[in-house]
Amino acid sequence: MDEHEPIELAKGVYWVGVVDWNLRDFHGYETPKGGTYNAYLIVDEKITLIDTVKAPFFSDMARRISRIVDPSKIDYIICNHVEMDHSGSIPDIMEMAPNAKLFASSKGEKGLAEYYREKGYDKWDLTVVKTGTELSLGERTLMFIEATMLHWPDSMQTYLKDNAILFSNDAFGQHIASSKRFDDEIDDLITDAGIYYANILMPFGSQILKYVERLNELNVNPKMIAPSHGVIWRSNIQEIITAYGHWASGHNMQKVLVIYDSMWGSTEIMASEIVEGVMRSGVEVSMRHLRKNDWSLTMKELMDASVIAIGSPTMNNDMFFTISGFLTYMRGLRPKNKKFFLFGSYGWGGGAVKGMDKELEIGKFDIAMESMEVKFLPYEEDKKVCQDIGYKLGEIAKANANY
Ligand SMILES: Cc1cc2nc3c(=O)[nH]c(=O)nc-3n(C[C@H](O)[C@H](O)[C@H](O)COP(=O)(O)O)c2cc1C
Ligand SMILES: [Fe+2]
Ligand SMILES: [Fe+2]
């Protein structure tokens, strides 16, 4: 197949996005599998483009559209989200199709004005739409659904009623680059969707639960969910909606996650002994050195785990810098219902555990049990204590799990 071939989702409805094979860092979120920016084209009496792609990929998208229609013939452009991975090509496509009408949420309009005031915004014919607003394309009708804080204030979704296709923008996305376009063609997609959820949507659980209710009220029962990243859900729709419900309500599995850093190996020895103890309790455990593991994948493990042990050596009176970075990231993502344990090695005055403790307090996180510190090197008796702690953390994980 030609690399710029569009993919037909339903009669007259096409994927016209791009695959970013070498994407490894999406605004700081590690993407080892790459990613896609999905745009969609509906050919009806009005030719409609739903979202665009990151600006450097504009010509790829335009070539794909050209296989179906002349891009200058586009009548409507829906901007579901102003973030640049989706709105970035609007100035270019508006230059090609200057008479096209743009549609965005009210916050979307303000965002477009901010981003593109020097790129043609003043000339654009823009209409603000709300939840329930309908737009006839001729044979078919679109309905808009505001999805505030999924994941920006302007976020919106578009529902093609006649085909029951929900263009969900960033919700239900996954960062994977693939020549496949549908969920049933990819193994273990729920894990990729979970990594995406943990890093992008985790802070917004309560909004997601309300949003799922709103879909029911609006009688939106999609047969297809076409997000702005990754593949399209056509076979496992109930599974992904159910998974969002679980993640949004703060699910906790019987799992302990041990994250740490270490300069000379002492904190690492403590981490390994804790892991041994957890294994003795029969609970699943995972150990992640923060300079050797992708934080985005670690954050998915953190979302699943019910107990998190964090270890840091003291460096210059404070916690190690990867730990403080990770704690800042985690605090913003607001994981729910987790229990924490802190440990680490120090040489003289210490400070790592104190620093981590302060961070957890700011984030209002729960401490599972008293922290443990070792001066320089952990010896046999310290290792035994770490193992016992691990075992207890396993028991706490069993009690705290809800899934
Ligand atoms: C660059 C550097 C700075 C350090 N600063 C401190 C400090 O301010 N206070 C302290 O108690 N120990 C300090 N230490 C000592 C370490 O905390 C100690 O060696 C500890 O056992 C390291 O644990 P690790 O083997 O897990 O890296 C420092 C060590 C290094 C290498
Ligand atoms: Fe976004
Ligand atoms: Fe996005």
Coordinates of C-alpha atoms and ligand atoms in Angstrom, one line a residue, residues 26 81 83 85-86 151 169-170 196 228-229, ligand 3:
F26 CA 6.3 13.7 23.6
H81 CA -8.4 20.7 20.8
E83 CA -2.8 21.8 21.6
D85 CA -0.2 18.3 18.0
H86 CA -3.7 18.7 16.6
H151 CA -7.3 17.0 29.2
N169 CA -9.5 13.6 20.4
D170 CA -6.9 12.9 23.2
Y196 CA -1.3 7.1 28.0
S228 CA -6.3 11.7 18.0
H229 CA -3.4 9.3 18.8
Ligands
FE3 FE -2.8 15.1 21.6

